Coordinates of C-alpha atoms and ligand atoms in Angstrom, one line a residue:
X1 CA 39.0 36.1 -18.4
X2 CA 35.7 34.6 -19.4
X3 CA 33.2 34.2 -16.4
X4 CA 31.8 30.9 -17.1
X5 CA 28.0 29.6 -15.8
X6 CA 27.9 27.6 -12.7
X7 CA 25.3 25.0 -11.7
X8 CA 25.8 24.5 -8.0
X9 CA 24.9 20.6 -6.3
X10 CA 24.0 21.0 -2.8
X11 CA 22.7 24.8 -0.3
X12 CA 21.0 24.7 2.4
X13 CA 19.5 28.7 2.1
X14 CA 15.8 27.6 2.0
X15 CA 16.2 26.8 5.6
X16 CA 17.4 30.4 6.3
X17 CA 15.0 32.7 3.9
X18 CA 12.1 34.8 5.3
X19 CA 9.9 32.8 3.7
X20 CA 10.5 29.9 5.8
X21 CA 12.4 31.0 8.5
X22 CA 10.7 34.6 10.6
X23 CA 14.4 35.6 11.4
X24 CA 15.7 34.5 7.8
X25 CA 17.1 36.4 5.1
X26 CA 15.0 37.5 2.1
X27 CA 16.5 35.5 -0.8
X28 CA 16.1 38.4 -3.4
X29 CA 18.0 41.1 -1.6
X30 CA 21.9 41.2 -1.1
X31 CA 23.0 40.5 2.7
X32 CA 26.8 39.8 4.0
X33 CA 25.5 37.3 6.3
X34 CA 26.4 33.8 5.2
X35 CA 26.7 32.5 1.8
X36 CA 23.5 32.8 -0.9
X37 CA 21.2 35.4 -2.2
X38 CA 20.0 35.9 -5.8
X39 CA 22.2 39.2 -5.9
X40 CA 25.0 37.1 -5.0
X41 CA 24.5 34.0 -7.1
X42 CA 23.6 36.7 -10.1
X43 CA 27.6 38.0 -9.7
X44 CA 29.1 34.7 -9.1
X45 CA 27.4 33.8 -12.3
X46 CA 25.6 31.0 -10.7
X47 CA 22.9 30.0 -12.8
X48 CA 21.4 27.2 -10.7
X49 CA 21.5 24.8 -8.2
X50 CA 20.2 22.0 -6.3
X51 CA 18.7 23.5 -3.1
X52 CA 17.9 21.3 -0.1
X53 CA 15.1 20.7 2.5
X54 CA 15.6 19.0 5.1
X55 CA 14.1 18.5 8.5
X56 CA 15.9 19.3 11.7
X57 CA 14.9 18.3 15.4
X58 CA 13.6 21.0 18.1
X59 CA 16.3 21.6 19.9
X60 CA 19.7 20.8 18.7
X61 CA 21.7 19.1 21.6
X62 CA 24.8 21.2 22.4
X63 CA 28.6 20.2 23.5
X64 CA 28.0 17.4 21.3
X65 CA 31.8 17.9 20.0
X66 CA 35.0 15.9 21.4
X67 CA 38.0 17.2 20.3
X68 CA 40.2 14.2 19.9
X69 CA 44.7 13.9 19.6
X70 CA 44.2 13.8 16.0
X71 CA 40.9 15.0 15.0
X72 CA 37.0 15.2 15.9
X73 CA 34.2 13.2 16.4
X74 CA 30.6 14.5 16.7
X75 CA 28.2 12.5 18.9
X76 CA 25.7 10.8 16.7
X77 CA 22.5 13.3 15.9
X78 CA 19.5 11.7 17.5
X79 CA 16.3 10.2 14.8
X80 CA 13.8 12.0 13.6
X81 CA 10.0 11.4 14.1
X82 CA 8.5 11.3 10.6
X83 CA 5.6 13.7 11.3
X84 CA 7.6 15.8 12.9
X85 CA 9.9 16.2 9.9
X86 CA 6.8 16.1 7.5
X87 CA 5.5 19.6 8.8
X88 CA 8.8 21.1 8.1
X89 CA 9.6 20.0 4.7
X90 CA 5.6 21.2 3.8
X91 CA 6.8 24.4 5.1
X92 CA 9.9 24.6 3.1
X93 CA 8.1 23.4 0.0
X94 CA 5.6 26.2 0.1
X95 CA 8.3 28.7 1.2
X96 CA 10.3 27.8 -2.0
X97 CA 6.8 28.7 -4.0
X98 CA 6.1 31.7 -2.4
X99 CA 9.7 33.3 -3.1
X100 CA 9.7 32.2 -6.5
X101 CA 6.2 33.6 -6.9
X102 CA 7.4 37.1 -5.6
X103 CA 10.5 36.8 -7.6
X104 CA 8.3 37.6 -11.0
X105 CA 10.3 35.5 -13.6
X106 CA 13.5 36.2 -12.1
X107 CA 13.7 32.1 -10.2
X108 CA 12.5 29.2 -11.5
X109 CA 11.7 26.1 -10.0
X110 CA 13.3 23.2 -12.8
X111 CA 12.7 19.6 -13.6
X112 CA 14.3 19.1 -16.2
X113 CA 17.4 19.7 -18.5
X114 CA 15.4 21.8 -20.7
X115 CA 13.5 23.9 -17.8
X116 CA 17.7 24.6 -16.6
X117 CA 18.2 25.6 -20.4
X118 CA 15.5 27.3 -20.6
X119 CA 16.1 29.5 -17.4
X120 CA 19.6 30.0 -18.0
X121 CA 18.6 31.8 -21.6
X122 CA 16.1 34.4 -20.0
X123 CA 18.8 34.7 -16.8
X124 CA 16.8 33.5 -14.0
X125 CA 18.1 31.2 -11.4
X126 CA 17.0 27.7 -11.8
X127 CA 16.2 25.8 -8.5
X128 CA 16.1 22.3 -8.5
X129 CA 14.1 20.7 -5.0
X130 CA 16.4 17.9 -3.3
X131 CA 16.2 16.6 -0.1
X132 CA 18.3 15.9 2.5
X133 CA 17.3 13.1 4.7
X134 CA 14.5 11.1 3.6
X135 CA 12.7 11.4 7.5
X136 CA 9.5 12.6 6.4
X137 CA 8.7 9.7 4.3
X138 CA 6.2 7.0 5.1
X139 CA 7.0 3.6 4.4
X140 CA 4.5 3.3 1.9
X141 CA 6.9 5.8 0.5
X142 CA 3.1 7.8 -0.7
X143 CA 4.8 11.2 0.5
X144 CA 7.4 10.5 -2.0
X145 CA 5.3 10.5 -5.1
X146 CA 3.9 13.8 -3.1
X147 CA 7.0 15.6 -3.0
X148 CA 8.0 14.6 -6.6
X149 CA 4.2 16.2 -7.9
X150 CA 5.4 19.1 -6.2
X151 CA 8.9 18.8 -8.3
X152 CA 11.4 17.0 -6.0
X153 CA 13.9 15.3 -8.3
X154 CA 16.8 14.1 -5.9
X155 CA 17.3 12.9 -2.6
X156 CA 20.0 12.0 -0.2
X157 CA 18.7 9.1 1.8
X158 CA 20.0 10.0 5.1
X159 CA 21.3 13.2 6.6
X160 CA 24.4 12.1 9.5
X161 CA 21.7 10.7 11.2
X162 CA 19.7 6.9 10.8
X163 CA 16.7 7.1 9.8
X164 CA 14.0 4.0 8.7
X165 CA 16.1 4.0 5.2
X166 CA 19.6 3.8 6.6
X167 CA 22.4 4.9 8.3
X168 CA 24.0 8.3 7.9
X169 CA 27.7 8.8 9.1
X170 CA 28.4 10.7 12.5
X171 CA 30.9 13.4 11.4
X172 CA 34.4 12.1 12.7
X173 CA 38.3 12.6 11.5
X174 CA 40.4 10.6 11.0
X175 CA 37.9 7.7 10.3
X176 CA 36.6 5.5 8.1
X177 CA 33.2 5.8 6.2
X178 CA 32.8 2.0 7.1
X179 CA 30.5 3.2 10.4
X180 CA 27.3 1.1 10.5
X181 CA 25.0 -1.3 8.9
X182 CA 23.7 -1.0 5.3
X183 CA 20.3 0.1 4.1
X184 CA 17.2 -1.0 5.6
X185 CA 14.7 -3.0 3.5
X186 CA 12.5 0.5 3.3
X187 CA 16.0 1.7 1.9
X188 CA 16.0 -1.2 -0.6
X189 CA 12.4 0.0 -1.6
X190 CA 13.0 3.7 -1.5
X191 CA 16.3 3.3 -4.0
X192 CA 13.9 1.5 -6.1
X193 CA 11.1 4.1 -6.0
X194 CA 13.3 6.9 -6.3
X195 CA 14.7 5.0 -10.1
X196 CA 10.9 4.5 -11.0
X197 CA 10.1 7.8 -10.9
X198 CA 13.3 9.4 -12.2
X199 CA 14.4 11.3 -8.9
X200 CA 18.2 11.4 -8.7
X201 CA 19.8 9.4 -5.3
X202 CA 22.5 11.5 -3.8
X203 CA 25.2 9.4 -1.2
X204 CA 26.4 12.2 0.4
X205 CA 26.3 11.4 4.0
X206 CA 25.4 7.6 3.9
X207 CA 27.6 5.1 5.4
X208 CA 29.6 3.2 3.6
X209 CA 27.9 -0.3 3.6
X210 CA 24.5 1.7 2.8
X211 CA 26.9 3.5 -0.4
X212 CA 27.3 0.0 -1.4
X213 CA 23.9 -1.0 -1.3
X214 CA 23.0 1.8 -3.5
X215 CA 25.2 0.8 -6.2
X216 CA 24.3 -2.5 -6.3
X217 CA 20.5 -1.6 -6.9
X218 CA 20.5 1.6 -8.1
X219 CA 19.9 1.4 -12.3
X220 CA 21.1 5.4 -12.3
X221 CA 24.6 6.9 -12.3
X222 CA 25.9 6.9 -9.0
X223 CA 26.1 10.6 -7.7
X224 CA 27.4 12.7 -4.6
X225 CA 26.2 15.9 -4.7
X226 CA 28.7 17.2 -2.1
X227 CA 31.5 15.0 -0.9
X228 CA 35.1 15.1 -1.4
X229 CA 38.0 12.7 -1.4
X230 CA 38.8 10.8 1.7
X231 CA 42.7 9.8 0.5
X232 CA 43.2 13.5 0.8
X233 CA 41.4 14.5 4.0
X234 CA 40.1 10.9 5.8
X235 CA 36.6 12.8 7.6
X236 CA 33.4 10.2 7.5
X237 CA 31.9 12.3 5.2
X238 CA 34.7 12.0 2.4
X239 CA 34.6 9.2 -0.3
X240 CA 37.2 6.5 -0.9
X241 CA 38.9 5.3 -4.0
X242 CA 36.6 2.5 -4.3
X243 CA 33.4 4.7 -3.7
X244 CA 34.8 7.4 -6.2
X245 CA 35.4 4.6 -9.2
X246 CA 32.3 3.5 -8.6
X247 CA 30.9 6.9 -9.4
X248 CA 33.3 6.8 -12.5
X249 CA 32.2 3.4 -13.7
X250 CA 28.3 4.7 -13.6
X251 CA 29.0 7.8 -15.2
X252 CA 27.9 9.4 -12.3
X253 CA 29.0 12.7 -10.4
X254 CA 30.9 13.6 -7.4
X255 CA 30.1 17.8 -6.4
X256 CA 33.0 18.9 -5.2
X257 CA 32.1 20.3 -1.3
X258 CA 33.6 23.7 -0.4
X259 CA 33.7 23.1 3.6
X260 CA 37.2 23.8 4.8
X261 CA 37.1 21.0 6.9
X262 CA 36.2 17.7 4.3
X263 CA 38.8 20.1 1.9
X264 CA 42.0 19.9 3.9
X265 CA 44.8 17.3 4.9
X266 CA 44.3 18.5 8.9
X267 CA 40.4 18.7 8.8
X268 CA 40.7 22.5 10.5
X269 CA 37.7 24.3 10.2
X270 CA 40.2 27.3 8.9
X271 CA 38.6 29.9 6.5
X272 CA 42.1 30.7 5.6
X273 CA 42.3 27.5 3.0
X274 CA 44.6 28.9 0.1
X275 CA 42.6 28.4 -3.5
X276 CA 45.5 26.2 -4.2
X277 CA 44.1 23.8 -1.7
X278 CA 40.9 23.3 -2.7
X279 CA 42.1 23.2 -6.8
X280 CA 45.1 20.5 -5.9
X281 CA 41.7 18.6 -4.2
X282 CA 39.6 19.0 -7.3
X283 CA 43.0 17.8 -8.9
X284 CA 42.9 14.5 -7.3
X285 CA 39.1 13.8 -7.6
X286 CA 39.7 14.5 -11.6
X287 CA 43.0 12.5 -11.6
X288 CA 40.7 9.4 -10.3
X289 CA 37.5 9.9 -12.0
X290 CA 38.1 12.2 -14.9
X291 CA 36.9 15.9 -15.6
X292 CA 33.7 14.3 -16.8
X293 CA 32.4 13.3 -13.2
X294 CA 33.5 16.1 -10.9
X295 CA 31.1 19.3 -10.5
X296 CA 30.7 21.7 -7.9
X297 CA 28.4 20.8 -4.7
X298 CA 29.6 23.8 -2.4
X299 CA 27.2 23.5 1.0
X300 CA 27.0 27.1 1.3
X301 CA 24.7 28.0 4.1
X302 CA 26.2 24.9 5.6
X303 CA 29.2 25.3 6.3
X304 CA 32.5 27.4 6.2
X305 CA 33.7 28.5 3.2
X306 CA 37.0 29.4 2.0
X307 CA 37.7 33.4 2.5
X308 CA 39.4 34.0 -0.7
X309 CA 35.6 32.7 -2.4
X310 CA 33.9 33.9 0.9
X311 CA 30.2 33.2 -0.5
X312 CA 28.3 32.3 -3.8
X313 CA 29.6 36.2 -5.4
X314 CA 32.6 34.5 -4.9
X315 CA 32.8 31.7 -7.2
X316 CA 34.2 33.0 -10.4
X317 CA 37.5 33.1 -8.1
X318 CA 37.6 29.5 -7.9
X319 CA 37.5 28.9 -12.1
X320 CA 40.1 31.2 -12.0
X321 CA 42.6 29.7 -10.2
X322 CA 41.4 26.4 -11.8
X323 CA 42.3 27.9 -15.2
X324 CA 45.4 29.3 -13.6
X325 CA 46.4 25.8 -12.2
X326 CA 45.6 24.4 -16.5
X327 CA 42.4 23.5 -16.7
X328 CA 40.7 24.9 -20.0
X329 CA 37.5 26.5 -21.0
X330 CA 35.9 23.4 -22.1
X331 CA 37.2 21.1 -18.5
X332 CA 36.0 24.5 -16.9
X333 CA 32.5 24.3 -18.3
X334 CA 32.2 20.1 -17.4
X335 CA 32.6 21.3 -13.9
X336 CA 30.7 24.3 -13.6
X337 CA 27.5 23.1 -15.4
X338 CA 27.7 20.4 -18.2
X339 CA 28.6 17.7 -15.6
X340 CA 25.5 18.1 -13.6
X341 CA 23.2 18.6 -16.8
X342 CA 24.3 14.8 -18.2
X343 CA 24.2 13.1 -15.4
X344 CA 20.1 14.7 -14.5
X345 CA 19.6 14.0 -18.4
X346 CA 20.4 10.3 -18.1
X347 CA 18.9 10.4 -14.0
X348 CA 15.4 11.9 -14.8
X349 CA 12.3 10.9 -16.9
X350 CA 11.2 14.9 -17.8
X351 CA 13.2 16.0 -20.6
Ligands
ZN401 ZN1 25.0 18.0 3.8

C-alpha cells in the first residue's frame, strides 16, 4: 500500500536533543529511546511537524498523583516565573538553530505553506516553532513579536498550569474541562496579538471557560493541535461536543493525540491499546466534525504511545489500519497533511 506524507501537530523532542538538553539525544541519529529522531520520522514518512518549546520549573514535585475509585487526578502544576521560563525557551530557540544548522539541508525551519511545500519536494523535515505555555511572555507581550522574528507561528496559551494568560486544566479522569476561570485580560490581549501577527492559537490544554473565550475573540479557525474527544474517554484534557463543533464551525482543526490515556474509554496508561482503538476514536472525531478538521497531533516525546505504532517509524501503521477500517487515499491524505496545511494557510500571514 501507498505510504502516504504525514504532517505531525504537536512533539516535545526539542526538550530532549543534545543540543538543548547535555543528556539528550542527537536528533539526526537513530536511537530506540523514546519516540522522534530524523531517522525515524524519515521511515514513518513524516514530513513535518509542529515542534514545541516550552518551559518547565526546576524541580518537578513528585507523588503529585492520586489514584482515585474511577480514575486520576494530578495535583495542579505550580506557575511559572516569567524570567525563569524566558531563559529556557532562548535556549531551546537556539538549540532548534544549531541542529538545523548541522543538519546541512536535510531540516528546515518553516513559516509558511510554501516553505512546508517546499521542504517536502527536496525531502527535508519541515519544523514549524510552537509553544507550549505562553510563561515567558511579558505583558507588553514585546517577547512575543521576538519569538515570531525568530519564526514562532503558534502557541498554546497555557500548558496544565495558570499562567498571567489563563488557566490550564490539572490532568484529571473522569472530569469535566469546566475547571477554572476564563482568560485573563493579558489573555484577551495575547489572542488578539497572536491574530495580528498571523501566529496560530492552539487550545490544547486550556480550560474550558478560557476555550470559550478564544472563540469568541479569536478571528482564526479554532484549532487543537493535540486533543481528543471527551464523549469517548472524559480526561480534562479531552474536548467536548460543543468545543469540537466549534472547531467545525471555524474550519478549524482538532490533532488527533496518540497518548493511550486521553485515547481510551478507561483512561489506562496501557501501551497495549489495539490500532482499532485509536482508529474507532479518530472515527468519532470525523463522525462529529468531518474528515476535513481532524489531523494527527501525536505528543510523542510526551507521552505513551501505542506499541503496535511504538514511535514516529511507526506511523505508516496507523494509515493502515485507517485504510483497512475504509478510509481512502484522498480522507487519508486530509489527515496526514492537507488538514494542517489549510488551516496554517488561512491562520498565517507568510504565504
Ligand atoms: Zn501537551
Amino acid at each position: 500500500m501507498e505510504n502516504v506524507d504525514i504532517f505531525d501537530g504537536h512533539n516535545d523532542s526539542i526538550l530532549f536533543m543534545s543540543d538543548y538538553s547535555a543528556d539528550g539525544r542527537d536528533f539526526l541519529d537513530r536511537s530506540e529511546r523514546a519516540h522522534l529522531d530524523l531517522p525515524r520520522a524519515r521511515e514513518g514518512r513524516m514530513i513535518g511537524g509542529l515542534f514545541a518549546v516550552s518551559a518547565h520549573p526546576e524541580n518537578e514535585p513528585k507523588d503529585d498523583l492520586t489514584i482515585t475509585d474511577k480514575g486520576y487526578e494530578v495535583r495542579y502544576a505550580d506557575a511559572l516565573s516569567p524570567e525563569h521560563a524566558r531563559l529556557q525557551i532562548d535556549g531551546q530557540v537556539s538549540a532548534v538553530k544549531a541542529l538545523i544548522e548541522r543538519a546541512q539541508g536535510q531540516i528546515r525551519l518553516t513559516t509558511s505553506v510554501d516553505d512546508i511545500r517546499a521542504a517536502i519536494d527536496v525531502s527535508a523535515l519541515a519544523i514549524v516553532l510552537h509553544m507550549e505555555g505562553a510563561e515567558a511572555i511579558d505583558p507588553s507581550l514585546s517577547y512575543l513579536d521576538t519569538l515570531y522574528d525568530h519564526g514562532l507561528r503558534s502557541l498554546g496559551l497555557v500548558w496544565s498550569r495558570p499562567n498571567a494568560f489563563g488557566y490550564g486544566v490539572p490532568f484529571a479522569y473522569p472530569r469535566s474541562p469546566d475547571t477554572g476561570p476564563g482568560l485573563t485580560d493579558a489573555g484577551k490581549r495575547l489572542v488578539k496579538r497572536c491574530n495580528a501577527l498571523g501566529i496560530m492559537i492552539d487550545v490544547s490544554h486550556l480550560n474550558e471557560r478560557g476555550f470559550w473565550d478564544v472563540a469568541a475573540l479569536s478571528t482564526a479557525p479554532l484549532v487543537a493541535t493535540h486533543a481528543c474527544a471527551h464523549t469517548v474517554c472524559p480526561s480534562t484534557r479531552n474536548l467536548t461536543d460543543r468545543q469540537l463543533d466549534a472547531i467545525r464551525d471555524t474550519d478549524g482543526v482538532i490533532g488527533m493525540n496518540l497518548a493511550v490515556n486521553d485515547i481510551r474509554a478507561d483512561a489506562n496508561l496501557d501501551e497495549d491499546t489495539p490500532l482499532e482503538v485509536v482508529v474507532r476514536h479518530i472515527e468519532y472525531l470525523v463522525n462529529r466534525v468531518g474528515i476535513d478538521r481532524v489531523a494527527l497531533g501525536s505528543d510523542f516525546d510526551g507521552a505513551v504511545m501505542p506499541r503496535e505504532i511504538k514511535d514516529a517509524s511507526g506511523l505508516q501503521r496507523l494509515i493502515d489500519a485507517m485504510r483497512r477500517a475504509g478510509f481512502n487515499e484522498t480522507d487519508l491524505r486530509k489527515f496526514a497533511l492537507d488538514n494542517w496545511l489549510r488551516v496554517f494557510g488561512l491562520t498565517w500571514k507568510d504565504r
